[in-house]
mmCIF file with all atom_site columns, C-alpha atoms in Angstrom:
data_model
loop_
_atom_site.group_PDB
_atom_site.id
_atom_site.type_symbol
_atom_site.label_atom_id
_atom_site.label_alt_id
_atom_site.label_comp_id
_atom_site.label_asym_id
_atom_site.label_entity_id
_atom_site.label_seq_id
_atom_site.pdbx_PDB_ins_code
_atom_site.Cartn_x
_atom_site.Cartn_y
_atom_site.Cartn_z
_atom_site.occupancy
_atom_site.B_iso_or_equiv
_atom_site.pdbx_formal_charge
_atom_site.auth_seq_id
_atom_site.auth_comp_id
_atom_site.auth_asym_id
_atom_site.auth_atom_id
_atom_site.pdbx_PDB_model_num
ATOM 1   C CA . GLN A 1 1   ? -0.514 8.510   2.163  1.00 0.00 ? 1   GLN A CA 1
ATOM 2   C CA . GLU A 1 2   ? 0.258  5.343   4.047  1.00 0.00 ? 2   GLU A CA 1
ATOM 3   C CA . GLN A 1 3   ? 1.409  5.954   7.609  1.00 0.00 ? 3   GLN A CA 1
ATOM 4   C CA . LEU A 1 4   ? 3.281  3.753   10.047 1.00 0.00 ? 4   LEU A CA 1
ATOM 5   C CA . VAL A 1 5   ? 2.782  4.332   13.767 1.00 0.00 ? 5   VAL A CA 1
ATOM 6   C CA . GLU A 1 6   ? 5.043  2.699   16.308 1.00 0.00 ? 6   GLU A CA 1
ATOM 7   C CA . SER A 1 7   ? 4.579  1.820   19.943 1.00 0.00 ? 7   SER A CA 1
ATOM 8   C CA . GLY A 1 8   ? 6.164  -0.352  22.605 1.00 0.00 ? 8   GLY A CA 1
ATOM 9   C CA . GLY A 1 9   ? 9.494  1.260   23.360 1.00 0.00 ? 9   GLY A CA 1
ATOM 10  C CA . GLY A 1 10  ? 10.653 2.018   26.857 1.00 0.00 ? 10  GLY A CA 1
ATOM 11  C CA . LEU A 1 11  ? 13.151 1.359   29.611 1.00 0.00 ? 11  LEU A CA 1
ATOM 12  C CA . VAL A 1 12  ? 13.995 -2.193  30.604 1.00 0.00 ? 12  VAL A CA 1
ATOM 13  C CA . GLN A 1 13  ? 16.713 -3.909  32.598 1.00 0.00 ? 13  GLN A CA 1
ATOM 14  C CA . ALA A 1 14  ? 19.281 -6.089  30.917 1.00 0.00 ? 14  ALA A CA 1
ATOM 15  C CA . GLY A 1 15  ? 17.850 -9.534  30.291 1.00 0.00 ? 15  GLY A CA 1
ATOM 16  C CA . GLY A 1 16  ? 14.340 -8.181  29.939 1.00 0.00 ? 16  GLY A CA 1
ATOM 17  C CA . SER A 1 17  ? 11.995 -8.126  26.965 1.00 0.00 ? 17  SER A CA 1
ATOM 18  C CA . LEU A 1 18  ? 10.073 -5.582  24.939 1.00 0.00 ? 18  LEU A CA 1
ATOM 19  C CA . ARG A 1 19  ? 7.810  -5.837  21.946 1.00 0.00 ? 19  ARG A CA 1
ATOM 20  C CA . LEU A 1 20  ? 7.690  -3.061  19.379 1.00 0.00 ? 20  LEU A CA 1
ATOM 21  C CA . SER A 1 21  ? 4.613  -2.660  17.211 1.00 0.00 ? 21  SER A CA 1
ATOM 22  C CA . CYS A 1 22  ? 4.326  -0.871  13.891 1.00 0.00 ? 22  CYS A CA 1
ATOM 23  C CA . VAL A 1 23  ? 0.764  -0.324  12.704 1.00 0.00 ? 23  VAL A CA 1
ATOM 24  C CA . ALA A 1 24  ? 0.035  0.652   9.111  1.00 0.00 ? 24  ALA A CA 1
ATOM 25  C CA . SER A 1 25  ? -2.849 3.018   8.401  1.00 0.00 ? 25  SER A CA 1
ATOM 26  C CA . GLY A 1 26  ? -3.822 0.752   5.519  1.00 0.00 ? 26  GLY A CA 1
ATOM 27  C CA . SER A 1 27  ? -3.054 -2.775  4.509  1.00 0.00 ? 27  SER A CA 1
ATOM 28  C CA . LEU A 1 28  ? 0.346  -4.354  5.046  1.00 0.00 ? 28  LEU A CA 1
ATOM 29  C CA . LEU A 1 29  ? -0.082 -6.099  1.734  1.00 0.00 ? 29  LEU A CA 1
ATOM 30  C CA . ILE A 1 30  ? 1.127  -3.044  -0.159 1.00 0.00 ? 30  ILE A CA 1
ATOM 31  C CA . PHE A 1 31  ? 4.529  -3.460  1.471  1.00 0.00 ? 31  PHE A CA 1
ATOM 32  C CA . ASN A 1 32  ? 6.809  -6.031  -0.078 1.00 0.00 ? 32  ASN A CA 1
ATOM 33  C CA . ASP A 1 33  ? 9.393  -5.618  2.628  1.00 0.00 ? 33  ASP A CA 1
ATOM 34  C CA . MET A 1 34  ? 9.060  -4.385  6.198  1.00 0.00 ? 34  MET A CA 1
ATOM 35  C CA . GLY A 1 35  ? 11.512 -4.155  8.999  1.00 0.00 ? 35  GLY A CA 1
ATOM 36  C CA . TRP A 1 36  ? 13.267 -2.210  11.720 1.00 0.00 ? 36  TRP A CA 1
ATOM 37  C CA . TYR A 1 37  ? 16.371 -0.050  11.814 1.00 0.00 ? 37  TYR A CA 1
ATOM 38  C CA . ARG A 1 38  ? 18.052 1.260   14.919 1.00 0.00 ? 38  ARG A CA 1
ATOM 39  C CA . GLN A 1 39  ? 20.437 4.073   15.614 1.00 0.00 ? 39  GLN A CA 1
ATOM 40  C CA . ALA A 1 40  ? 22.346 4.709   18.809 1.00 0.00 ? 40  ALA A CA 1
ATOM 41  C CA . PRO A 1 41  ? 23.846 8.125   19.588 1.00 0.00 ? 41  PRO A CA 1
ATOM 42  C CA . GLY A 1 42  ? 27.050 8.676   17.640 1.00 0.00 ? 42  GLY A CA 1
ATOM 43  C CA . GLN A 1 43  ? 26.621 5.498   15.651 1.00 0.00 ? 43  GLN A CA 1
ATOM 44  C CA . GLN A 1 44  ? 25.431 4.675   12.159 1.00 0.00 ? 44  GLN A CA 1
ATOM 45  C CA . ARG A 1 45  ? 21.935 3.418   11.560 1.00 0.00 ? 45  ARG A CA 1
ATOM 46  C CA . GLU A 1 46  ? 21.801 -0.341  11.148 1.00 0.00 ? 46  GLU A CA 1
ATOM 47  C CA . LEU A 1 47  ? 19.177 -2.737  9.859  1.00 0.00 ? 47  LEU A CA 1
ATOM 48  C CA . VAL A 1 48  ? 18.032 -4.934  12.729 1.00 0.00 ? 48  VAL A CA 1
ATOM 49  C CA . ALA A 1 49  ? 15.466 -7.184  11.071 1.00 0.00 ? 49  ALA A CA 1
ATOM 50  C CA . SER A 1 50  ? 13.368 -7.366  7.951  1.00 0.00 ? 50  SER A CA 1
ATOM 51  C CA . SER A 1 51  ? 10.704 -9.599  6.502  1.00 0.00 ? 51  SER A CA 1
ATOM 52  C CA . ARG A 1 52  ? 9.377  -9.955  2.994  1.00 0.00 ? 52  ARG A CA 1
ATOM 53  C CA . SER A 1 53  ? 5.682  -10.554 2.457  1.00 0.00 ? 53  SER A CA 1
ATOM 54  C CA . GLY A 1 54  ? 4.330  -14.019 1.810  1.00 0.00 ? 54  GLY A CA 1
ATOM 55  C CA . GLY A 1 55  ? 6.715  -15.705 4.236  1.00 0.00 ? 55  GLY A CA 1
ATOM 56  C CA . GLY A 1 56  ? 9.765  -14.858 2.197  1.00 0.00 ? 56  GLY A CA 1
ATOM 57  C CA . ILE A 1 57  ? 13.273 -13.958 3.238  1.00 0.00 ? 57  ILE A CA 1
ATOM 58  C CA . THR A 1 58  ? 13.811 -12.854 6.829  1.00 0.00 ? 58  THR A CA 1
ATOM 59  C CA . TYR A 1 59  ? 16.980 -11.022 7.830  1.00 0.00 ? 59  TYR A CA 1
ATOM 60  C CA . TYR A 1 60  ? 18.478 -10.463 11.281 1.00 0.00 ? 60  TYR A CA 1
ATOM 61  C CA . LEU A 1 61  ? 21.503 -8.502  12.348 1.00 0.00 ? 61  LEU A CA 1
ATOM 62  C CA . ASP A 1 62  ? 24.060 -10.974 13.671 1.00 0.00 ? 62  ASP A CA 1
ATOM 63  C CA . SER A 1 63  ? 24.085 -9.439  17.134 1.00 0.00 ? 63  SER A CA 1
ATOM 64  C CA . VAL A 1 64  ? 20.322 -9.895  17.590 1.00 0.00 ? 64  VAL A CA 1
ATOM 65  C CA . ARG A 1 65  ? 19.786 -13.238 15.874 1.00 0.00 ? 65  ARG A CA 1
ATOM 66  C CA . GLY A 1 66  ? 18.261 -15.678 18.323 1.00 0.00 ? 66  GLY A CA 1
ATOM 67  C CA . ARG A 1 67  ? 17.060 -12.882 20.596 1.00 0.00 ? 67  ARG A CA 1
ATOM 68  C CA . PHE A 1 68  ? 14.813 -10.802 18.325 1.00 0.00 ? 68  PHE A CA 1
ATOM 69  C CA . THR A 1 69  ? 11.898 -12.014 16.219 1.00 0.00 ? 69  THR A CA 1
ATOM 70  C CA . ILE A 1 70  ? 10.097 -10.083 13.504 1.00 0.00 ? 70  ILE A CA 1
ATOM 71  C CA . SER A 1 71  ? 6.560  -11.028 12.598 1.00 0.00 ? 71  SER A CA 1
ATOM 72  C CA . ARG A 1 72  ? 3.699  -9.667  10.519 1.00 0.00 ? 72  ARG A CA 1
ATOM 73  C CA . ASP A 1 73  ? -0.020 -9.839  11.279 1.00 0.00 ? 73  ASP A CA 1
ATOM 74  C CA . ASN A 1 74  ? -1.738 -8.847  8.071  1.00 0.00 ? 74  ASN A CA 1
ATOM 75  C CA . ALA A 1 75  ? -5.178 -9.001  9.683  1.00 0.00 ? 75  ALA A CA 1
ATOM 76  C CA . LYS A 1 76  ? -4.099 -6.294  12.153 1.00 0.00 ? 76  LYS A CA 1
ATOM 77  C CA . ASN A 1 77  ? -1.927 -4.393  9.663  1.00 0.00 ? 77  ASN A CA 1
ATOM 78  C CA . THR A 1 78  ? 0.863  -4.693  12.197 1.00 0.00 ? 78  THR A CA 1
ATOM 79  C CA . VAL A 1 79  ? 4.506  -5.697  12.222 1.00 0.00 ? 79  VAL A CA 1
ATOM 80  C CA . TYR A 1 80  ? 6.099  -6.705  15.505 1.00 0.00 ? 80  TYR A CA 1
ATOM 81  C CA . LEU A 1 81  ? 9.650  -6.869  16.766 1.00 0.00 ? 81  LEU A CA 1
ATOM 82  C CA . GLN A 1 82  ? 9.826  -9.112  19.804 1.00 0.00 ? 82  GLN A CA 1
ATOM 83  C CA . MET A 1 83  ? 13.055 -8.443  21.675 1.00 0.00 ? 83  MET A CA 1
ATOM 84  C CA . THR A 1 84  ? 14.244 -10.788 24.409 1.00 0.00 ? 84  THR A CA 1
ATOM 85  C CA . ASN A 1 85  ? 17.379 -11.030 26.534 1.00 0.00 ? 85  ASN A CA 1
ATOM 86  C CA . LEU A 1 86  ? 17.996 -7.349  25.898 1.00 0.00 ? 86  LEU A CA 1
ATOM 87  C CA . LYS A 1 87  ? 21.480 -5.964  26.412 1.00 0.00 ? 87  LYS A CA 1
ATOM 88  C CA . PRO A 1 88  ? 22.673 -2.411  27.111 1.00 0.00 ? 88  PRO A CA 1
ATOM 89  C CA . GLU A 1 89  ? 24.161 -2.324  23.617 1.00 0.00 ? 89  GLU A CA 1
ATOM 90  C CA . ASP A 1 90  ? 20.615 -2.708  22.220 1.00 0.00 ? 90  ASP A CA 1
ATOM 91  C CA . THR A 1 91  ? 19.848 0.804   23.455 1.00 0.00 ? 91  THR A CA 1
ATOM 92  C CA . ALA A 1 92  ? 18.860 2.883   20.427 1.00 0.00 ? 92  ALA A CA 1
ATOM 93  C CA . LEU A 1 93  ? 16.061 4.600   18.564 1.00 0.00 ? 93  LEU A CA 1
ATOM 94  C CA . TYR A 1 94  ? 14.197 1.900   16.668 1.00 0.00 ? 94  TYR A CA 1
ATOM 95  C CA . THR A 1 95  ? 12.325 2.866   13.514 1.00 0.00 ? 95  THR A CA 1
ATOM 96  C CA . CYS A 1 96  ? 10.115 0.666   11.388 1.00 0.00 ? 96  CYS A CA 1
ATOM 97  C CA . TYR A 1 97  ? 9.852  0.963   7.641  1.00 0.00 ? 97  TYR A CA 1
ATOM 98  C CA . GLY A 1 98  ? 7.795  -0.452  4.812  1.00 0.00 ? 98  GLY A CA 1
ATOM 99  C CA . ASP A 1 99  ? 8.753  -0.602  1.134  1.00 0.00 ? 99  ASP A CA 1
ATOM 100 C CA . SER A 1 100 ? 5.912  -0.263  -1.342 1.00 0.00 ? 100 SER A CA 1
ATOM 101 C CA . PRO A 1 101 ? 6.401  -0.767  -5.093 1.00 0.00 ? 101 PRO A CA 1
ATOM 102 C CA . PHE A 1 102 ? 3.832  2.005   -5.575 1.00 0.00 ? 102 PHE A CA 1
ATOM 103 C CA . SER A 1 103 ? 4.939  4.703   -3.153 1.00 0.00 ? 103 SER A CA 1
ATOM 104 C CA . GLY A 1 104 ? 8.482  3.853   -2.093 1.00 0.00 ? 104 GLY A CA 1
ATOM 105 C CA . ARG A 1 105 ? 9.738  3.674   1.498  1.00 0.00 ? 105 ARG A CA 1
ATOM 106 C CA . HIS A 1 106 ? 7.587  4.718   4.418  1.00 0.00 ? 106 HIS A CA 1
ATOM 107 C CA . TRP A 1 107 ? 8.903  5.331   7.933  1.00 0.00 ? 107 TRP A CA 1
ATOM 108 C CA . GLY A 1 108 ? 7.501  5.163   11.412 1.00 0.00 ? 108 GLY A CA 1
ATOM 109 C CA . GLN A 1 109 ? 8.168  7.930   13.913 1.00 0.00 ? 109 GLN A CA 1
ATOM 110 C CA . GLY A 1 110 ? 10.695 5.946   15.959 1.00 0.00 ? 110 GLY A CA 1
ATOM 111 C CA . SER A 1 111 ? 10.589 4.324   19.391 1.00 0.00 ? 111 SER A CA 1
ATOM 112 C CA . GLN A 1 112 ? 13.285 4.721   22.018 1.00 0.00 ? 112 GLN A CA 1
ATOM 113 C CA . VAL A 1 113 ? 14.534 1.528   23.631 1.00 0.00 ? 113 VAL A CA 1
ATOM 114 C CA . THR A 1 114 ? 16.793 1.917   26.646 1.00 0.00 ? 114 THR A CA 1
ATOM 115 C CA . VAL A 1 115 ? 18.361 -1.087  28.358 1.00 0.00 ? 115 VAL A CA 1
ATOM 116 C CA . SER A 1 116 ? 19.934 -0.517  31.756 1.00 0.00 ? 116 SER A CA 1
ATOM 117 C CA . SER A 1 117 ? 22.720 -2.692  33.086 1.00 0.00 ? 117 SER A CA 1
#
């Protein structure tokens, strides 16, 4: 069973940066699509960024476009979410996912990101 393990969350001041990592126990190549969702308390979960394999379509939530960057390092079996110019409204639990045509959607355990004003 493929597993995704996240790291990199934490507390940062507004305007700061964080990088989230999502490491797959196997190869990233089994995932056609990978990305990050976030959910703040009392709010619906929203897709923040996603990336299809092979340099395909990349999606960003409007409110993070230009500040967040998703990238994949297949050699390290890792997907990154680089977050810059963070705002208090970015505070949420961030969870990575990977979609495999063989085994469906896989989820990471979630990383808390807290941005203080």
